[in-house]
Short mmCIF file of C-alpha atoms and ligand atoms in Angstrom, two decimals:
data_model
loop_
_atom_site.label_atom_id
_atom_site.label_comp_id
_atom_site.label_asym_id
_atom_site.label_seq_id
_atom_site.Cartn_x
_atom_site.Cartn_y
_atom_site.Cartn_z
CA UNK H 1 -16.22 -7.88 34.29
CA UNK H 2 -16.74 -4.81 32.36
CA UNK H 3 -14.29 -4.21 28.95
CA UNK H 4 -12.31 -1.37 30.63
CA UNK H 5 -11.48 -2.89 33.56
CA UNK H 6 -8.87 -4.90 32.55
CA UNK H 7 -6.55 -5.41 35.27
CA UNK H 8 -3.47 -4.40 33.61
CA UNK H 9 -3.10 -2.16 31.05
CA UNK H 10 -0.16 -2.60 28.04
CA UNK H 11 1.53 -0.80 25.44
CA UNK H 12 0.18 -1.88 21.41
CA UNK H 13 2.26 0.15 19.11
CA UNK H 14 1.37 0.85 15.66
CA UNK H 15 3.84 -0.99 14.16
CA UNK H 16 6.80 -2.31 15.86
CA UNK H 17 10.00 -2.75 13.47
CA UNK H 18 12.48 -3.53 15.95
CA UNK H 19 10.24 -7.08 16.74
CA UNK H 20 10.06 -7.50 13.64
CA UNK H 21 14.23 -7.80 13.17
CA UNK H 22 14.69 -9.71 16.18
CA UNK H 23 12.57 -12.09 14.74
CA UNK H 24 15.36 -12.91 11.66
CA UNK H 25 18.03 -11.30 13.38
CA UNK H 26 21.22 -13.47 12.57
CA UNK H 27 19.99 -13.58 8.53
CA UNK H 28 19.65 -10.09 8.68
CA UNK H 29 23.02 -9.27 10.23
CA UNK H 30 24.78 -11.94 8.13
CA UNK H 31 23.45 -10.07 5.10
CA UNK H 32 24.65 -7.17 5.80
CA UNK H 33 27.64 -8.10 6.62
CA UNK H 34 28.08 -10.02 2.80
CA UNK H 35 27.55 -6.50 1.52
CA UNK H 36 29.95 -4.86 3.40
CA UNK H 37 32.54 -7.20 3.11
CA UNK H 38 32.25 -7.14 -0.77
CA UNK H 39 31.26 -3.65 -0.90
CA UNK H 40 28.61 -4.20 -3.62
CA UNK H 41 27.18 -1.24 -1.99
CA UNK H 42 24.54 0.01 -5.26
CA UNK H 43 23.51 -1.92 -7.83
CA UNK H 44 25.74 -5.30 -8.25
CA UNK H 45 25.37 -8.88 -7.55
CA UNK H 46 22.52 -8.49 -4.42
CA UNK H 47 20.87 -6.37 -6.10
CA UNK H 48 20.71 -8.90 -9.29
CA UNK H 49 19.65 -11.40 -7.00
CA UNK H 50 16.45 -9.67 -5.37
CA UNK H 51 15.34 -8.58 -9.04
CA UNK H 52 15.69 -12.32 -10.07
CA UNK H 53 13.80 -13.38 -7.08
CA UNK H 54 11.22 -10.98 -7.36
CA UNK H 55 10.22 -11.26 -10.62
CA UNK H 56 10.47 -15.24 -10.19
CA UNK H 57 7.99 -14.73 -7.25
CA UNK H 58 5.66 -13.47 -10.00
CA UNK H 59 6.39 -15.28 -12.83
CA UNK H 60 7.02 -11.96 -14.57
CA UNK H 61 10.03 -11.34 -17.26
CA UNK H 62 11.40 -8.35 -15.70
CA UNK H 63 11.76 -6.73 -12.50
CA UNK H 64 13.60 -3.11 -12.00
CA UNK H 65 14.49 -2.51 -8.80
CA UNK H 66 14.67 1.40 -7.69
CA UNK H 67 15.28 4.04 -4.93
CA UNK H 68 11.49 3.84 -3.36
CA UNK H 69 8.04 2.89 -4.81
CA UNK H 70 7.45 6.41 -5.66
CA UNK H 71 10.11 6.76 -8.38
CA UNK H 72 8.96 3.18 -9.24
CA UNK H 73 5.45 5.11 -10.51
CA UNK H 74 7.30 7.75 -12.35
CA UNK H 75 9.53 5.76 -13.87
CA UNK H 76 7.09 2.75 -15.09
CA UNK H 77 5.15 6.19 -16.83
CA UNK H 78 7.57 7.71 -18.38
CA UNK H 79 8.13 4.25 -19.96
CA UNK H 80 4.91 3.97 -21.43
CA UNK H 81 5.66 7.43 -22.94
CA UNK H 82 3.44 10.18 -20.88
CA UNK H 83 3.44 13.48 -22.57
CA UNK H 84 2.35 16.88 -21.43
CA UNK H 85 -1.36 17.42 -21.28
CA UNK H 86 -1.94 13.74 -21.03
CA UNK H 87 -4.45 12.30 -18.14
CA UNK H 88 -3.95 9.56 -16.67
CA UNK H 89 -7.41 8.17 -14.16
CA UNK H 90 -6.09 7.21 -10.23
CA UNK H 91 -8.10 6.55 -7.42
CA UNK H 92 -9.80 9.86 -4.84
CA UNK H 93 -7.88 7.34 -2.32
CA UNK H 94 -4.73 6.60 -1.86
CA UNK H 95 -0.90 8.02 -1.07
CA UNK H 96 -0.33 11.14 -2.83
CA UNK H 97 2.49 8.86 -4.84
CA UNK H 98 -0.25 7.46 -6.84
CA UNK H 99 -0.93 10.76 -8.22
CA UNK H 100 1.78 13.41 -7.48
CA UNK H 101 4.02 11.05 -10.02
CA UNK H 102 1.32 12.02 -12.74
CA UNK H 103 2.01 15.56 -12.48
CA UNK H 104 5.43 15.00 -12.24
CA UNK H 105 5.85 12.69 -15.26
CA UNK H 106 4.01 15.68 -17.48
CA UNK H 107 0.26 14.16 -17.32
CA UNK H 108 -2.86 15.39 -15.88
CA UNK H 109 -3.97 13.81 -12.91
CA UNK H 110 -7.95 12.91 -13.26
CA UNK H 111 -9.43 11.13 -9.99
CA UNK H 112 -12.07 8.51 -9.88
CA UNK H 113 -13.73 7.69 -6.53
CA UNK H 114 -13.72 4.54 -4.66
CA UNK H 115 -16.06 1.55 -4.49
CA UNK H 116 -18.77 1.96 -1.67
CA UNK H 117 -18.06 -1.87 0.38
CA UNK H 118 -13.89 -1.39 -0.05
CA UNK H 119 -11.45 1.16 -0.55
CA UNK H 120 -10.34 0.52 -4.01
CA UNK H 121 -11.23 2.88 -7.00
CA UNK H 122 -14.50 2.21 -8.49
CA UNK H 123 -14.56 0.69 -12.05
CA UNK H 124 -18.03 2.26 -12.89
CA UNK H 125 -16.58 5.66 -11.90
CA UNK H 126 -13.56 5.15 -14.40
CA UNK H 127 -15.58 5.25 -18.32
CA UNK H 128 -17.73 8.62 -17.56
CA UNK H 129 -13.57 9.97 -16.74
CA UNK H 130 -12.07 8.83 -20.19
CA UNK H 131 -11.68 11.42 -22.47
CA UNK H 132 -9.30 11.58 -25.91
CA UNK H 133 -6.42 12.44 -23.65
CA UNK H 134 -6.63 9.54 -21.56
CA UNK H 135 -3.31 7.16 -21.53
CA UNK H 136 -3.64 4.89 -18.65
CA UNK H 137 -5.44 4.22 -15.22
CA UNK H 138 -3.65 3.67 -11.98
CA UNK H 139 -5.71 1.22 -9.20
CA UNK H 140 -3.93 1.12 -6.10
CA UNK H 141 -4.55 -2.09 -3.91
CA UNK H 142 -5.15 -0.21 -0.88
CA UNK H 143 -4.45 -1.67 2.66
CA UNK H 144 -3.66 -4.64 1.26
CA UNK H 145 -6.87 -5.48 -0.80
CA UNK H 146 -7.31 -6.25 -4.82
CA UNK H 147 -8.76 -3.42 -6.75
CA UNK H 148 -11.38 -4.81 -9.57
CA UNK H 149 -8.63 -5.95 -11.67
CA UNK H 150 -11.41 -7.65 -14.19
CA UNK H 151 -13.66 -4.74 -15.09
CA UNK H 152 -10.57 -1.98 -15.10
CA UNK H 153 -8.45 -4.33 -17.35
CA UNK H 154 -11.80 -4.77 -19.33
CA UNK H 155 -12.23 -0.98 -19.48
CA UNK H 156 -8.56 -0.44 -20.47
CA UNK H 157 -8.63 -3.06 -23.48
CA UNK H 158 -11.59 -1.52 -24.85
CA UNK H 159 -10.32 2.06 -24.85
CA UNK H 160 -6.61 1.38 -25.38
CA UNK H 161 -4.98 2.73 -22.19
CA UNK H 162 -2.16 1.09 -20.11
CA UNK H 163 -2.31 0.21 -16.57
CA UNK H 164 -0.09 0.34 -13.38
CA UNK H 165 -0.89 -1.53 -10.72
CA UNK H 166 0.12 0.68 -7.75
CA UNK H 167 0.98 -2.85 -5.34
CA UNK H 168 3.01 -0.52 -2.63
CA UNK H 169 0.57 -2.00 -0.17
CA UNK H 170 -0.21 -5.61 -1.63
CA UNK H 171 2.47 -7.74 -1.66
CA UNK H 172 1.08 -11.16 -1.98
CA UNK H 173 -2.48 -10.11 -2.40
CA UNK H 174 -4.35 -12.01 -5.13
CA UNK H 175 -7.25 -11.48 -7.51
CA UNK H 176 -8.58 -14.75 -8.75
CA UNK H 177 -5.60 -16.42 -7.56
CA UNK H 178 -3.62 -14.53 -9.60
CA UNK H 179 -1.13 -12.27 -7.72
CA UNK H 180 -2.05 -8.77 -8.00
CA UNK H 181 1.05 -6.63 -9.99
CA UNK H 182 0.52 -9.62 -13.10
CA UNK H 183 -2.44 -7.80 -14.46
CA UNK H 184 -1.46 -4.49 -15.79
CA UNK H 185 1.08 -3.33 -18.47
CA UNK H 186 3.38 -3.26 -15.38
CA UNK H 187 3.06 -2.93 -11.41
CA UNK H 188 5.22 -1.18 -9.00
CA UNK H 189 5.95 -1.95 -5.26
CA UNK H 190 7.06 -0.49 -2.44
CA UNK H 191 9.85 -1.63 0.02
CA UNK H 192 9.95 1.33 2.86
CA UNK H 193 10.54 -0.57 6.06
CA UNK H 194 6.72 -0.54 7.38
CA UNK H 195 5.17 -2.07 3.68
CA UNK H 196 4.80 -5.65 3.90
CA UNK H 197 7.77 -6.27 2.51
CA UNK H 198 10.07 -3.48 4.17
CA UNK H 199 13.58 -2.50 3.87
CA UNK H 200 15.88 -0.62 6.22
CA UNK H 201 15.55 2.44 4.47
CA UNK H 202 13.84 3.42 1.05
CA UNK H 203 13.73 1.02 -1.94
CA UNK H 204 11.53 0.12 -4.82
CA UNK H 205 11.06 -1.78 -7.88
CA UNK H 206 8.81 -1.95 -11.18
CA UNK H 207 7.61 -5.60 -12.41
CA UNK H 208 6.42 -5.84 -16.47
CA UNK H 209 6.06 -8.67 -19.04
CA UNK H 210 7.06 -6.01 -21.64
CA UNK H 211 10.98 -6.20 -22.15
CA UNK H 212 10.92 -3.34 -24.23
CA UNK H 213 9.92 -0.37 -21.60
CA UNK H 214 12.12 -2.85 -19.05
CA UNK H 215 14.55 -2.22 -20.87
CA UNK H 216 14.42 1.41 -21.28
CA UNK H 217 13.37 1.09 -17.32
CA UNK H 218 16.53 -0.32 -16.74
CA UNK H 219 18.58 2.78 -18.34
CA UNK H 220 16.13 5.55 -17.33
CA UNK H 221 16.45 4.68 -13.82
CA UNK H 222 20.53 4.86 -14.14
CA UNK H 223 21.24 8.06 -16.02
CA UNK H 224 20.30 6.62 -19.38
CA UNK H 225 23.24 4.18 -19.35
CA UNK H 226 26.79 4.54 -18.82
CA UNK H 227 29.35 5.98 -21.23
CA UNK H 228 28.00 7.01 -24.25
CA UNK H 229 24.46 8.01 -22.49
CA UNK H 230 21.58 6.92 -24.55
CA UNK H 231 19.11 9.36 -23.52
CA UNK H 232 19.15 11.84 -20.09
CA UNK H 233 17.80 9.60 -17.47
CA UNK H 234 17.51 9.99 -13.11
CA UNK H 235 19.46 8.39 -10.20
CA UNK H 236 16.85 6.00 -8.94
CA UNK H 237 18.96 2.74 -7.99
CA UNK H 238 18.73 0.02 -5.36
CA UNK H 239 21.37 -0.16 -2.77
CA UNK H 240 23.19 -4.12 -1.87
CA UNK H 241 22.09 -3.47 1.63
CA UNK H 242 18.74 -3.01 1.08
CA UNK H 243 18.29 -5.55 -1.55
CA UNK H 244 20.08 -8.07 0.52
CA UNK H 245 18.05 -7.57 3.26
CA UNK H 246 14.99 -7.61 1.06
CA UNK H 247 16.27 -11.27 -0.16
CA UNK H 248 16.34 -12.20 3.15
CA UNK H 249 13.06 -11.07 4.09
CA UNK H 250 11.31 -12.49 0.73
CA UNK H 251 11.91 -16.12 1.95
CA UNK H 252 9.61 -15.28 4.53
CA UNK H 253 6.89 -12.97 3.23
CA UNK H 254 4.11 -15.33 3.21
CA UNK H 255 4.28 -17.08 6.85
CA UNK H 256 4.08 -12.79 7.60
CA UNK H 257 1.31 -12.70 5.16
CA UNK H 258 -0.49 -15.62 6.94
CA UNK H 259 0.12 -14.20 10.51
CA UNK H 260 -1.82 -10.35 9.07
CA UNK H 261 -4.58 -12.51 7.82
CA UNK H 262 -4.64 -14.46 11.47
CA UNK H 263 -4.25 -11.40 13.14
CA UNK H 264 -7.35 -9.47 11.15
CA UNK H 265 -9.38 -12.95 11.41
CA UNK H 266 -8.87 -12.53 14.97
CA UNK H 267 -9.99 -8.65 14.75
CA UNK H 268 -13.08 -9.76 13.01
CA UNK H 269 -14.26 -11.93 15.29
CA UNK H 270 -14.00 -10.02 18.21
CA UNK H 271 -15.16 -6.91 16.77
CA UNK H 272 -18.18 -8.50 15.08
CA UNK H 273 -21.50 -7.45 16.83
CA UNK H 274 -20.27 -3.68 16.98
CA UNK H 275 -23.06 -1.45 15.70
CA UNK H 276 -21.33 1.57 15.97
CA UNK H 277 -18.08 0.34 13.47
CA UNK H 278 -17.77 -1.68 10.06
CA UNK H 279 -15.09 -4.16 9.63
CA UNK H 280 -13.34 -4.67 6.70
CA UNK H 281 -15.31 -6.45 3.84
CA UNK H 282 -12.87 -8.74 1.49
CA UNK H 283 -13.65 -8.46 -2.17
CA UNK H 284 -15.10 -12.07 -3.03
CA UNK H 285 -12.31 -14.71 -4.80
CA UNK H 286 -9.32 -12.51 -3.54
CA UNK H 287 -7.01 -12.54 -0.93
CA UNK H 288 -6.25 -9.70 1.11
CA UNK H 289 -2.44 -9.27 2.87
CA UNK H 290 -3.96 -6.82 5.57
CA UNK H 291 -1.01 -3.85 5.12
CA UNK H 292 -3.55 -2.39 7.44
CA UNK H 293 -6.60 -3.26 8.39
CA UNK H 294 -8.92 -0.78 8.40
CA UNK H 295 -12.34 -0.19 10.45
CA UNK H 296 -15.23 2.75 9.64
CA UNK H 297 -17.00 4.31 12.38
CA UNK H 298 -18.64 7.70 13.05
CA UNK H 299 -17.31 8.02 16.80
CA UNK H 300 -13.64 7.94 14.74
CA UNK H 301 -11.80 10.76 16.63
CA UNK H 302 -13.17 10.10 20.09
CA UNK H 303 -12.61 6.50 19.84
CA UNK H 304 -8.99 7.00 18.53
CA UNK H 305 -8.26 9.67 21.65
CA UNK H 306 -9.88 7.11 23.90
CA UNK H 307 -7.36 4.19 22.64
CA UNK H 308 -4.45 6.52 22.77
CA UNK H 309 -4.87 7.01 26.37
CA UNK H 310 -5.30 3.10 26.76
CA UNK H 311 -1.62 2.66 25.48
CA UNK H 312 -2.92 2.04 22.22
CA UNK H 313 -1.13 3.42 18.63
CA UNK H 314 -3.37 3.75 16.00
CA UNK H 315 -3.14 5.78 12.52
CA UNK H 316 -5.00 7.25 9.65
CA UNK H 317 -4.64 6.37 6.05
CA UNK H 318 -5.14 8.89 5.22
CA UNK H 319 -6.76 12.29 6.58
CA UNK H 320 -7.51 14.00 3.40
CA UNK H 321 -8.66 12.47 0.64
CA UNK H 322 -6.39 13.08 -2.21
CA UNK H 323 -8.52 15.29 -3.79
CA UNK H 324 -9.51 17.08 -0.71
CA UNK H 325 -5.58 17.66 -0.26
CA UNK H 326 -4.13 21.43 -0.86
CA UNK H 327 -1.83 20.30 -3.03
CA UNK H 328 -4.98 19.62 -5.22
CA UNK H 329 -7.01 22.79 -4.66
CA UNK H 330 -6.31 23.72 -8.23
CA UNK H 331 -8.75 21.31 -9.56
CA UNK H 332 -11.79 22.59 -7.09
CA UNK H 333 -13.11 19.33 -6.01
CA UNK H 334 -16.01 19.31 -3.80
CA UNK H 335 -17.57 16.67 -1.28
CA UNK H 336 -19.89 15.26 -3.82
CA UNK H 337 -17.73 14.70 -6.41
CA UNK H 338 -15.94 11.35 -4.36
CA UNK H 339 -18.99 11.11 -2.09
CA UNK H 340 -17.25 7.97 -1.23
CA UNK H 341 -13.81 8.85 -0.72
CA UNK H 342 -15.21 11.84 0.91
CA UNK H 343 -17.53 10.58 3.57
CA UNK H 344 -14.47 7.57 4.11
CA UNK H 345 -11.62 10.36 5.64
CA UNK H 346 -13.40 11.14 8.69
CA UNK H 347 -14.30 7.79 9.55
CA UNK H 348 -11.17 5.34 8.91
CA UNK H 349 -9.04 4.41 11.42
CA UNK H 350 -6.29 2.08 10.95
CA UNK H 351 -6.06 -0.37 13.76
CA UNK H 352 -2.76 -1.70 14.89
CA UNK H 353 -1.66 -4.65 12.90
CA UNK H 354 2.00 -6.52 12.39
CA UNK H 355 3.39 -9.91 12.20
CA UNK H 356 4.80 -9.91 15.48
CA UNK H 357 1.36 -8.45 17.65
CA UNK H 358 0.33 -11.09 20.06
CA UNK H 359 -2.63 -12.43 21.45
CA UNK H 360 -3.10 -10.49 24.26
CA UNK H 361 -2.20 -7.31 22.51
CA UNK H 362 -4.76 -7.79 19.99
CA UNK H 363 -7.36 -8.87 22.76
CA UNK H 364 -6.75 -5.89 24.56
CA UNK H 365 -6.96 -3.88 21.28
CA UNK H 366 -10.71 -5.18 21.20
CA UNK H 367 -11.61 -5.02 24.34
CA UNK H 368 -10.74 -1.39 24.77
CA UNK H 369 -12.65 -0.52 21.85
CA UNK H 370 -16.30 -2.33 23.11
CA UNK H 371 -15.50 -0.71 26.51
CA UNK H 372 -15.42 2.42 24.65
CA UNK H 373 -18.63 1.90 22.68
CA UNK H 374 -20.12 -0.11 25.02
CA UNK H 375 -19.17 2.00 28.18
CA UNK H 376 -17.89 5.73 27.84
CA UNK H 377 -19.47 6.87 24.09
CA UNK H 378 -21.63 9.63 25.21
C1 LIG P 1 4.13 3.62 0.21
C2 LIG P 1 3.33 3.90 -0.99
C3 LIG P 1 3.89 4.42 -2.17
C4 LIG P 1 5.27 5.00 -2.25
O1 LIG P 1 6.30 4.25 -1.80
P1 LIG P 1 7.64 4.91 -1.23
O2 LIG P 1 8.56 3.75 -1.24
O3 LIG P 1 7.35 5.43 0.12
O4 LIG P 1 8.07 5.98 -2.17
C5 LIG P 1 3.11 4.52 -3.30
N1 LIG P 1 1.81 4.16 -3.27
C6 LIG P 1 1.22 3.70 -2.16
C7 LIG P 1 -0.22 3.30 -2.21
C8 LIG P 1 1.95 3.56 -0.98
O5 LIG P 1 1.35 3.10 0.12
#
């Protein structure tokens, strides 16, 4: 039987967050309905609870919840005390929240391109970027995968910078067996409802071993304090609802943690003897929490037309290279300066992955892509 003709053909969304709250619907609604009936609707006693759980989780002193994971980078700088015409070294690829939180937290945003086998800033590429006016370096742990936490805290110690571990995408993930978000001067997360750990609706938090900027965190992100306002600060809280719902959810983060790995060990096998795509390659002694999982191939845009047709959702994360983006024209990067990151946008596609995908769904996923590279590539 050829791969295409599959007798029936069925829907494989992207994501699918409906799924996923059936699947813990009566702890969900019960949560909810705790905040409501106490109306601790921001900040308050849920809110206390997910920060204590969270940082538990990680063995780290502090946790500071916030509005999104994007505030949660703008805040952790401005704790560590950016100033104008600072630069700060982020990854060529990555969510423009990595680096449009530079800018806006006064510092120069300086990009370093990725590592050639995974998507993850490049260590070696990081040194040759340091300059006097360097303050701290950014790794993401894109899709789900450790960036080289050893050599960049290495680097880091030797010159004096901070890091933030941007962990928006790695909940779970380790390096070393050590969870990544416990290796720099503080790591921030992300909670919008598709991360690994999602919300219904935005929400964030910062985790740090350093009670001083935690504290300051702590007022910064709630207008400096009340009353007699220490300093000028923002509006960047976490509401009951979401942070009861993220309680909830926590409990069971790593039986969805397994099932991504299960699902991408599944991908992997049946995708193996592909010449025309590369797989994912997991850094060696880490874990990776598959927030997407992520194939490379040269037939990219035919291939993703060809699955849409089949029913099949698929994304890519992301089309431009951050500094391939307008929104960093101004620094007049060209193709060979992230040769990597560069050559990377036009093939990545981002296959569907979730908790809840089943069996067939993912079998069908694979089969429809050797029928198209077996059978229909031109
Ligand atoms: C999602 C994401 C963010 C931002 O999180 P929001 O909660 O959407 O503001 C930051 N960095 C990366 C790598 C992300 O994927």
């Amino acid at each position: 039987m050829s791969y295409s003709q599959t007798r029936k053909r069925i829907k494989v969304p992207f994501n699918d967050l409906y799924i996923h709250y059936l699947s813990i619907k009566d702890e969900v609604d019960q949560a909810i309905a705790s905040v409501i009936s106490s109306s601790a609707f921001v900040r308050g006693p849920f809110v206390k609870k997910f920060e204590k759980d969270f940082a538990q989780l990680f063995g780290s002193k502090n946790c500071i919840s916030c509005a999104n994971g994007t505030d949660a980078l703008y805040i952790a700088m401005k704790s560590l005390g950016l100033q104008a015409g600072d630069e700060v070294i982020t990854t060529a690829h990555s969510w423009i929240s990595t680096s449009e939180t530079i800018t806006q937290a006064g510092g120069r945003v300086v990009f370093a391109d990725t590592e050639n086998e995974f998507f993850t800033i490049d260590a070696n590429q990081i040194e040759p970027k340091i300059t006097d006016k360097t303050k701290g370096i950014i790794p993401v742990h894109l899709y789900g995968q450790a960036a080289d936490m050893g050599a960049i805290i290495s680097i880091a110690r030797k010159y004096g910078l901070w890091v933030i571990e941007d962990c928006a995408q790695a909940h779970l993930a380790t390096y070393k067996g050590k969870l990544v978000g416990t290796f720099g001067d503080a790591a921030t997360f992300s909670f919008y409802p598709g991360k690994n750990l999602g919300a219904m609706g935005d929400a964030g938090a910062i985790i740090t071993n350093d009670d001083k900027i935690a504290s300051w965190m702590r007022l910064y992100a709630n207008h400096g304090g009340k009353g007699n306002h220490e300093f000028e600060g923002i509006n960047s809280r976490l509401d009951g609802l979401q942070a009861a719902i993220l309680s909830t959810k926590l409990s069971h983060l790593s039986a969805w943690t397994i099932k991504r790995q299960e699902v991408a060990a599944k991908y992997n096998q049946l995708l193996q003897n592909i010449d025309d795509i590369s797989l994912p390659v997991v850094r060696y002694d880490t874990s990776h929490v598959y927030h997407l999982y992520v194939i490379l191939t040269e037939h990219r845009d035919n291939l993703r037309d060809y699955l849409k047709d089949r029913g099949i959702e698929t994304a890519i994360n992301y089309p431009y290279a951050l500094p391939y983006c307008q929104a960093y024209n101004y620094l007049q990067h060209l193709p060979q300066h992230f040769p990597n990151a560069h050559a990377n946008q036009s093939r990545i596609l981002s296959l569907p992955i979730f908790p809840e995908i089943t069996e067939e769904q993912i079998l069908y996923v694979a089969n429809s892509i050797k029928a198209y590279f077996y059978e229909c590539k031109l």
